[in-house]
Coordinates of C-alpha atoms in Angstrom, one line a residue:
Chain A
M1319 CA 95.2 123.3 129.1
K1320 CA 97.0 126.6 129.4
K1321 CA 100.3 124.8 129.5
I1322 CA 99.6 122.8 126.3
G1323 CA 98.6 125.9 124.5
L1324 CA 101.9 127.6 125.4
L1325 CA 103.8 124.5 124.4
C1326 CA 102.3 124.4 120.9
L1327 CA 103.0 128.0 120.4
A1328 CA 106.6 127.5 121.4
I1329 CA 107.0 124.7 118.9
V1330 CA 105.5 126.7 116.1
L1331 CA 107.8 129.6 116.8
A1332 CA 110.8 127.3 116.9
L1333 CA 110.0 125.8 113.5
G1334 CA 109.2 129.2 112.0
S1335 CA 112.6 130.4 113.0
L1336 CA 114.4 127.7 111.1
G1337 CA 114.6 129.7 107.9
V1338 CA 113.0 132.5 106.1
G1339 CA 111.9 131.5 102.5
Y1340 CA 111.5 127.8 103.0
A1341 CA 112.3 126.1 99.6
A1342 CA 112.4 122.6 98.0
W1343 CA 115.6 120.6 98.1
T1344 CA 117.4 120.2 94.8
D1345 CA 120.6 118.9 93.2
T1346 CA 122.1 119.8 89.9
I1347 CA 124.4 118.3 87.3
T1348 CA 126.2 120.8 85.0
I1349 CA 127.1 119.9 81.4
T1350 CA 129.6 121.9 79.4
G1351 CA 131.4 121.0 76.2
S1352 CA 131.8 121.5 72.5
V1353 CA 130.3 120.2 69.2
T1354 CA 132.1 120.5 65.9
T1355 CA 130.9 119.2 62.5
G1356 CA 133.0 117.8 59.7
E1357 CA 133.4 119.2 56.3
V1358 CA 133.4 117.7 52.8
C1359 CA 135.9 119.7 50.7
M1360 CA 137.6 119.0 47.4
D1361 CA 140.4 121.0 46.0
I1362 CA 141.9 120.8 42.5
Q1363 CA 145.6 120.4 42.7
C1364 CA 148.1 122.0 40.4
P1365 CA 149.7 121.5 38.0
I1366 CA 147.2 120.2 35.5
G1367 CA 148.9 117.8 33.2
S1368 CA 148.7 118.0 29.4
V1369 CA 150.6 116.0 26.8
D1370 CA 150.9 119.1 24.7
G1371 CA 153.4 120.7 27.1
P1372 CA 153.3 124.0 28.9
L1373 CA 154.4 126.3 26.1
S1374 CA 151.6 128.8 25.8
Y1375 CA 152.7 132.4 25.2
L1376 CA 152.1 133.0 21.5
T1377 CA 148.7 134.4 20.5
T1378 CA 149.2 135.3 16.8
G1379 CA 150.0 131.9 15.3
Y1380 CA 151.3 128.6 16.3
E1381 CA 154.2 128.0 18.6
P1382 CA 157.6 127.8 17.1
A1383 CA 158.8 124.4 16.4
I1384 CA 161.5 123.2 18.8
P1385 CA 164.1 120.6 18.2
A1386 CA 162.8 118.1 20.6
I1387 CA 159.4 116.5 20.2
Y1388 CA 158.3 118.2 23.4
G1389 CA 155.4 120.5 22.7
Q1390 CA 154.6 118.9 19.3
D1391 CA 150.9 118.2 18.8
W1392 CA 149.3 114.9 19.2
N1393 CA 146.5 113.9 16.9
A1394 CA 144.0 111.1 16.9
T1395 CA 144.9 108.4 14.4
V1396 CA 141.4 108.5 12.9
I1397 CA 140.0 111.9 12.2
G1398 CA 136.5 110.8 12.8
P1399 CA 134.8 110.4 16.1
G1400 CA 135.8 107.7 18.5
F1401 CA 139.0 106.8 20.3
H1402 CA 139.7 103.8 18.2
L1403 CA 143.5 103.7 18.0
N1404 CA 146.4 105.3 19.9
P1405 CA 147.0 108.9 19.1
V1406 CA 150.2 109.9 17.2
Q1407 CA 152.5 112.8 17.7
R1408 CA 153.0 115.1 14.8
T1409 CA 156.0 117.2 13.9
K1410 CA 154.4 120.6 14.4
N1411 CA 153.4 122.7 17.4
V1412 CA 150.2 124.2 16.2
G1413 CA 147.8 124.0 19.1
W1414 CA 148.6 124.3 22.8
V1415 CA 146.9 124.1 26.1
T1416 CA 146.9 126.5 29.0
N1417 CA 145.2 126.6 32.4
D1418 CA 144.8 129.0 35.2
C1419 CA 145.4 126.6 38.0
A1420 CA 148.3 128.4 39.5
Q1421 CA 146.4 131.7 39.6
V1422 CA 143.4 130.3 41.4
P1423 CA 143.8 130.4 45.2
S1424 CA 143.2 127.2 47.2
P1425 CA 140.8 125.6 47.7
R1426 CA 140.4 125.5 43.9
K1427 CA 136.8 124.8 43.1
E1428 CA 137.1 125.7 39.4
V1429 CA 140.0 125.9 37.0
T1430 CA 139.9 126.8 33.3
V1431 CA 141.7 124.8 30.8
T1432 CA 142.0 126.4 27.3
L1433 CA 142.8 124.7 24.1
H1434 CA 144.4 127.2 21.8
N1435 CA 144.6 127.2 18.0
V1436 CA 143.3 123.6 17.9
Y1437 CA 141.9 121.9 14.8
P1438 CA 140.1 118.7 13.8
S1439 CA 142.0 115.7 15.0
Y1440 CA 143.8 117.6 17.7
W1441 CA 144.1 115.3 20.7
D1442 CA 145.2 115.8 24.3
H1443 CA 145.2 113.9 27.6
L1444 CA 144.4 116.1 30.5
S1445 CA 145.0 115.0 34.1
L1446 CA 144.5 116.7 37.5
G1447 CA 144.6 115.8 41.1
I1448 CA 141.6 115.9 43.4
H1449 CA 142.6 116.7 47.0
N1450 CA 140.5 116.1 50.0
C1451 CA 140.7 119.3 51.9
G1452 CA 138.0 118.3 54.3
T1453 CA 137.8 116.2 57.4
I1454 CA 135.6 113.4 56.1
P1455 CA 136.6 110.7 53.6
L1456 CA 135.0 111.2 50.3
R1457 CA 134.4 109.5 47.0
L1458 CA 133.9 110.9 43.5
E1459 CA 130.2 110.4 42.8
Y1460 CA 129.6 111.8 39.3
V1461 CA 130.7 114.4 36.7
T1462 CA 128.2 116.8 35.2
F1463 CA 128.8 118.8 32.1
L1464 CA 127.8 122.5 31.9
D1465 CA 128.0 125.2 29.3
A1466 CA 129.6 128.6 29.8
N1467 CA 126.5 129.9 31.7
D1468 CA 126.4 126.9 34.0
N1469 CA 123.4 125.3 32.3
L1470 CA 123.4 121.6 31.9
L1471 CA 125.2 120.7 28.7
I1472 CA 123.7 117.7 26.9
G1473 CA 126.3 115.3 25.4
Y1474 CA 125.8 112.1 23.6
D1475 CA 127.2 108.7 24.1
E1476 CA 128.4 106.3 21.4
T1477 CA 124.9 105.1 20.8
G1478 CA 123.6 108.7 20.4
A1479 CA 121.8 108.6 23.7
P1480 CA 121.8 112.0 25.6
V1481 CA 124.2 112.3 28.5
T1482 CA 124.5 115.1 31.1
T1483 CA 126.1 113.2 34.0
I1484 CA 128.5 110.3 34.1
K1485 CA 129.3 108.0 37.0
Q1486 CA 132.0 105.8 35.4
N1487 CA 134.7 105.7 32.7
T1488 CA 132.8 106.6 29.6
Y1489 CA 132.6 108.4 26.3
V1490 CA 130.7 111.6 25.6
K1491 CA 130.6 113.9 22.6
F1492 CA 129.3 117.5 22.5
D1493 CA 128.0 120.0 19.9
L1494 CA 129.5 123.1 21.5
S1495 CA 128.8 125.3 18.4
N1496 CA 125.1 124.3 18.5
N1497 CA 125.1 123.7 14.8
G1498 CA 124.0 120.1 14.9
I1499 CA 127.5 118.8 14.3
F1500 CA 129.7 117.4 17.1
D1501 CA 132.8 119.4 17.9
V1502 CA 134.6 117.6 20.6
E1503 CA 134.5 114.2 22.2
I1504 CA 136.0 113.1 25.5
Y1505 CA 136.7 109.8 27.2
W1506 CA 136.7 110.1 30.9
G1507 CA 139.3 108.0 32.8
D1508 CA 139.4 107.2 36.5
N1509 CA 139.0 107.2 39.7
W1510 CA 135.3 106.5 40.3
A1511 CA 134.3 105.6 43.8
V1512 CA 137.8 105.5 45.1
Q1513 CA 137.9 106.8 48.7
I1514 CA 139.9 109.9 49.2
E1515 CA 141.0 110.2 52.8
P1516 CA 141.4 113.7 54.4
S1517 CA 144.6 115.3 53.1
D1518 CA 145.0 112.6 50.4
S1519 CA 144.8 113.1 46.6
W1520 CA 143.8 111.0 43.7
D1521 CA 144.4 111.5 40.0
I1522 CA 141.7 111.8 37.4
S1523 CA 142.1 112.3 33.7
F1524 CA 140.3 112.4 30.4
W1525 CA 141.1 112.4 26.7
I1526 CA 139.8 115.2 24.5
H1527 CA 139.6 115.0 20.7
V1528 CA 138.6 117.9 18.4
L1529 CA 136.2 116.7 15.7
Q1530 CA 135.6 117.7 12.1
D1531 CA 132.7 120.2 12.3
E1532 CA 132.2 121.4 8.7
G1533 CA 129.6 123.8 9.9
I1534 CA 132.2 126.0 11.6
D1535 CA 133.8 129.0 9.9
F1536 CA 137.5 128.3 10.6
S1537 CA 138.5 131.5 8.9
T1538 CA 138.1 133.2 12.2
P1539 CA 139.2 131.9 15.6
Q1540 CA 136.5 129.9 17.4
N1541 CA 136.2 129.6 21.1
F1542 CA 134.2 126.9 22.8
T1543 CA 133.6 126.5 26.4
F1544 CA 132.4 123.5 28.4
K1545 CA 132.7 122.7 32.1
A1546 CA 133.1 119.4 33.8
A1547 CA 131.7 119.7 37.3
I1548 CA 133.1 116.9 39.5
T1549 CA 130.9 116.0 42.5
G1550 CA 132.3 114.2 45.5
V1551 CA 130.3 112.9 48.5
Q1552 CA 131.1 111.8 52.0
W1553 CA 132.1 108.2 51.7
N1554 CA 129.2 106.6 53.6
E1555 CA 126.7 108.3 51.3
Y1556 CA 128.2 107.2 48.0
G1557 CA 125.6 106.1 45.6
T1558 CA 122.7 107.9 47.3
V1559 CA 123.2 111.4 45.9
P1560 CA 120.5 112.1 43.3
L1561 CA 121.7 113.2 39.8
P1562 CA 120.9 116.7 38.7
P1563 CA 117.7 116.9 36.6
H1564 CA 118.0 117.0 32.8
Chain B
M92 CA 87.8 117.6 174.4
K93 CA 90.4 120.0 175.1
K94 CA 93.1 117.4 174.7
I95 CA 92.0 116.5 171.1
G96 CA 92.1 120.1 170.0
L97 CA 95.6 120.4 171.4
L98 CA 96.5 117.1 169.7
C99 CA 95.2 118.4 166.4
L100 CA 97.0 121.6 166.8
A101 CA 100.1 119.7 167.7
L102 CA 99.7 117.5 164.6
V103 CA 99.2 120.5 162.3
L104 CA 102.2 122.2 163.9
A105 CA 104.2 119.0 163.5
L106 CA 103.2 118.6 159.8
G107 CA 103.8 122.2 159.2
A108 CA 107.3 121.8 160.7
L109 CA 108.2 119.1 158.2
G110 CA 109.3 121.6 155.6
V111 CA 109.1 125.2 154.9
G112 CA 107.6 125.7 151.4
Y113 CA 105.5 122.6 151.2
A114 CA 105.3 121.6 147.5
A115 CA 103.4 119.1 145.1
W116 CA 105.0 115.8 144.4
T117 CA 106.6 115.6 141.0
D118 CA 108.2 113.2 138.7
T119 CA 109.9 113.7 135.3
V120 CA 110.2 111.8 132.1
T121 CA 112.7 112.8 129.5
I122 CA 112.3 112.5 125.8
T123 CA 115.5 112.0 123.7
G124 CA 115.3 111.7 120.0
T125 CA 117.1 112.3 116.7
V126 CA 115.9 113.9 113.5
N127 CA 117.6 112.7 110.3
T128 CA 116.9 114.7 107.2
G129 CA 116.6 113.0 103.8
T130 CA 118.8 113.8 100.9
V131 CA 118.4 114.8 97.3
D132 CA 121.6 113.6 95.6
I133 CA 122.5 112.6 92.0
E134 CA 125.8 110.8 91.5
I135 CA 127.6 110.5 88.1
I136 CA 128.6 106.8 88.0
D137 CA 130.3 106.6 84.6
Y138 CA 130.9 107.8 81.1
S139 CA 130.8 106.4 77.6
N140 CA 131.6 107.4 74.1
T141 CA 131.0 106.7 70.4
W142 CA 134.0 106.4 68.2
I143 CA 133.6 106.1 64.4
W144 CA 136.2 104.3 62.4
K145 CA 136.4 103.8 58.7
V146 CA 137.7 100.6 57.2
L147 CA 140.5 101.8 54.8
P148 CA 140.6 99.2 52.1
A149 CA 136.8 98.8 51.9
T150 CA 135.0 100.1 48.8
N151 CA 131.6 99.4 50.3
A152 CA 130.1 102.6 51.5
D153 CA 128.8 100.9 54.7
E154 CA 132.2 99.8 56.0
I155 CA 132.3 101.8 59.1
V156 CA 133.0 100.5 62.6
I157 CA 131.2 102.0 65.5
D158 CA 133.0 101.5 68.8
K159 CA 130.8 102.0 71.8
F160 CA 132.3 100.6 74.9
W161 CA 131.2 101.3 78.5
D162 CA 133.8 102.0 81.0
I163 CA 132.5 101.0 84.5
G164 CA 134.4 101.9 87.5
G165 CA 137.5 103.1 85.6
D166 CA 138.7 99.6 85.1
G167 CA 139.4 100.0 81.4
R168 CA 137.2 99.5 78.4
T169 CA 134.5 97.0 79.4
P170 CA 132.0 96.3 76.8
V171 CA 128.5 95.9 78.1
G172 CA 128.2 92.2 79.1
M173 CA 131.8 91.4 78.0
T174 CA 135.2 91.4 79.6
V175 CA 138.1 93.4 78.2
P176 CA 140.5 91.3 76.1
A177 CA 144.0 91.2 77.3
G178 CA 146.3 93.9 75.9
V179 CA 143.5 96.3 74.9
V180 CA 144.5 99.9 75.4
D181 CA 141.7 102.2 76.4
A182 CA 142.2 105.3 74.3
F183 CA 140.9 106.8 71.1
P184 CA 142.2 106.6 68.4
N185 CA 143.2 103.0 69.2
P186 CA 140.8 100.8 67.2
P187 CA 138.5 98.3 68.7
P188 CA 140.0 94.9 69.5
G189 CA 140.3 92.7 66.5
T190 CA 140.1 95.3 63.8
V191 CA 142.9 96.3 61.5
G192 CA 143.3 98.8 58.7
V193 CA 140.9 101.4 60.2
D194 CA 141.1 105.1 60.5
P195 CA 139.4 107.3 63.1
V196 CA 136.9 109.6 61.7
A197 CA 134.7 111.1 64.4
Y198 CA 133.9 110.7 68.1
A199 CA 131.6 111.8 70.9
N200 CA 133.1 111.7 74.3
S201 CA 131.9 112.4 77.9
S202 CA 134.2 112.8 80.9
A203 CA 134.3 114.2 84.4
G204 CA 134.4 118.0 84.7
K205 CA 136.7 119.8 87.1
A206 CA 133.8 120.8 89.5
D207 CA 131.8 118.3 91.4
D208 CA 128.8 117.0 89.6
S209 CA 129.9 118.3 86.3
I210 CA 130.5 116.6 82.9
V211 CA 132.4 117.6 79.8
I212 CA 131.1 116.6 76.4
D213 CA 133.1 116.7 73.3
I214 CA 131.7 115.9 69.9
D215 CA 134.1 116.1 67.0
N216 CA 133.8 115.9 63.2
A217 CA 130.1 115.0 63.2
F218 CA 128.7 114.2 59.8
P219 CA 125.2 113.4 58.4
L220 CA 123.3 110.2 58.9
Q221 CA 125.6 108.9 61.6
A222 CA 124.4 109.7 65.1
L223 CA 127.2 110.5 67.6
T224 CA 126.3 109.9 71.2
A225 CA 128.1 110.9 74.3
D226 CA 126.5 109.3 77.3
F227 CA 126.8 109.0 81.1
L228 CA 125.2 107.0 83.8
L229 CA 123.5 108.7 86.8
H230 CA 122.7 107.0 90.0
Y231 CA 120.1 108.6 92.2
A232 CA 121.5 108.3 95.7
G233 CA 119.1 110.6 97.4
T234 CA 116.6 109.2 99.9
I235 CA 113.8 111.5 98.9
P236 CA 112.0 110.9 95.5
V237 CA 112.6 113.6 93.0
K238 CA 111.5 114.8 89.6
V239 CA 113.6 116.4 86.9
T240 CA 112.6 120.0 86.7
V241 CA 115.4 121.4 84.5
S242 CA 116.9 119.6 81.5
D243 CA 118.3 122.0 79.0
L244 CA 121.3 121.9 76.7
G245 CA 122.1 124.8 74.4
F246 CA 124.8 126.6 72.6
V247 CA 126.5 129.6 74.2
D248 CA 129.1 132.2 73.3
N249 CA 132.3 132.9 75.2
T250 CA 130.3 134.8 77.8
D251 CA 127.9 131.9 78.3
T252 CA 125.1 133.8 76.7
P253 CA 122.7 131.5 74.8
I254 CA 123.0 131.8 71.0
D255 CA 121.3 130.4 68.0
T256 CA 123.2 128.0 65.7
D257 CA 122.4 125.9 62.7
I258 CA 123.4 122.7 64.5
A259 CA 121.4 123.4 67.7
S260 CA 118.3 121.6 66.5
Y261 CA 120.3 118.4 65.8
V262 CA 121.6 118.1 69.3
T263 CA 119.3 116.2 71.8
I264 CA 119.4 115.0 75.3
N265 CA 117.4 111.8 76.3
Y266 CA 117.0 109.8 79.5
Y267 CA 116.5 106.1 79.8
D268 CA 116.0 103.5 82.6
S269 CA 119.2 101.6 83.1
D270 CA 121.1 99.5 85.6
I271 CA 124.5 99.6 87.1
T272 CA 126.2 98.4 83.9
G273 CA 124.7 101.3 81.9
Y274 CA 122.6 98.8 79.8
K275 CA 119.3 100.2 78.6
G276 CA 117.9 97.1 77.0
T277 CA 114.7 97.8 75.3
P278 CA 114.8 101.6 75.9
I279 CA 112.3 102.9 78.4
E280 CA 112.5 106.6 78.1
V281 CA 112.4 108.6 81.3
A282 CA 110.3 111.7 80.7
I283 CA 110.7 115.0 82.4
G284 CA 108.5 114.9 85.4
D285 CA 108.9 111.2 86.0
Q286 CA 109.9 110.3 89.6
W287 CA 113.4 109.0 90.4
H288 CA 113.7 106.9 93.5
Y289 CA 116.5 105.9 95.7
C290 CA 119.1 103.8 93.7
D291 CA 117.5 104.4 90.3
Y292 CA 120.0 104.3 87.4
I293 CA 119.4 106.7 84.6
L294 CA 121.3 106.6 81.3
V295 CA 121.6 110.1 79.8
E296 CA 122.4 110.4 76.1
I297 CA 123.5 113.5 74.3
T298 CA 123.3 112.9 70.6
V299 CA 124.3 114.8 67.5
D300 CA 122.4 113.5 64.5
L301 CA 122.9 115.8 61.5
A302 CA 120.8 116.0 58.4
Q303 CA 122.2 116.2 54.9
V304 CA 122.2 120.0 54.9
D305 CA 125.1 121.8 53.4
N306 CA 125.3 124.7 55.8
L307 CA 125.9 122.4 58.7
Q308 CA 129.5 121.7 57.5
G309 CA 132.5 123.1 59.3
Q310 CA 130.6 124.5 62.2
S311 CA 131.5 124.5 65.9
G312 CA 130.0 125.6 69.1
T313 CA 130.2 125.5 72.9
I314 CA 127.4 123.8 74.7
N315 CA 126.1 124.4 78.2
G316 CA 123.5 122.5 80.0
T317 CA 121.9 121.6 83.3
I318 CA 120.0 118.7 84.8
T319 CA 118.2 119.6 88.1
V320 CA 116.1 117.3 90.2
K321 CA 113.8 118.5 92.9
Q322 CA 112.0 116.8 95.8
W323 CA 108.9 115.2 94.3
N324 CA 106.3 116.8 96.5
E325 CA 107.4 120.3 95.4
V326 CA 106.8 119.6 91.8
P327 CA 103.3 119.9 90.6

């Protein structure tokens, strides 16, 4: 018995000496890496086109006539509302159009186009490029109209129904002077739902026509402001973006 | 009588002369044996990716192609349950076989790290409502059952210090029962604390699934994670 007792003690001591702090066995996989997210980005491209040429430096009167037709005003054929017939080019430079595109650093989220010294029947065709400065393809979802304070601007279609947002080529007129008489009408052109790939650009354009607002005092210069906010969306979400509330 | 005594004495003397240091009879048996310890060992069997393509001419918003092939044994792009068509080149941004007019948009990729038992995950240009998954197949080659005790994945700065990011809550890691092909079938999720046994195959998916939240755009981050298994009887 004595020998068995000594044997057991020897085994215990041997096991005990195997390692101090006896711990469970483990194995580990290590994961490293990176995650980046894409970006939906639109940028207005310069120059902004206008059929009324780039001459814009006079502030006291109208631009001097030049021999060529370049810079001479275009007028709607019909002075009343509606883009019924092709516009015609007149023989005078009275109004002109400027924009601040070149002064706005890229990415240009907002540019200001100013129609100077315009009058009823004045007509212009404005065009601009929308550039995809992001990493995800996008589509133009809708255009919303805002006043100078970024409040939704209510326009009206040809039936007189109110419009604040458009999703297709369409007509809208506005009472910018808030006197109950429409001042301008526009007809929005293209490129709805066209996919703009990263680094690509697409052209959009609209016509603008100044209407006969008898309620305006034209003895003093009048300035009206409206904004067209163009919303683009990642391509696979087109058609799902809710419109801003009225 | 005298002769017997002498005889006895002679016998004792004779026996006594047989050997100085008279000892007990002995015999010996020898025990020889071996002790083999078990192992706790995870192997990384293979890696897979998600590649997102957009069909260029399509005007339908749903025209995207999701390419998710499984590469078993490094033999090229082997779709699960399919064979690689001849001439297919295994590299992003080459489009899936049979597709034309597509443009690569985003990807999630897993690949072997430089150190043993390490994996590198790259997820690029993630965008909302399209999950991107980088996955890899583990084989439990250990002979002792284990349980996962650590499964974490987080964002870190350039000193590997954990940081908070807006996209952190949209990155998840999940485990599924699988087989040698990486197929998960009707997914049976493996929970933390479940036992892994010898030759179990576990598919691990790291997924980025962003919500339509503006401040998630244009972000980037470095991720760091660990999966640790421990012998089962040491895990409560």
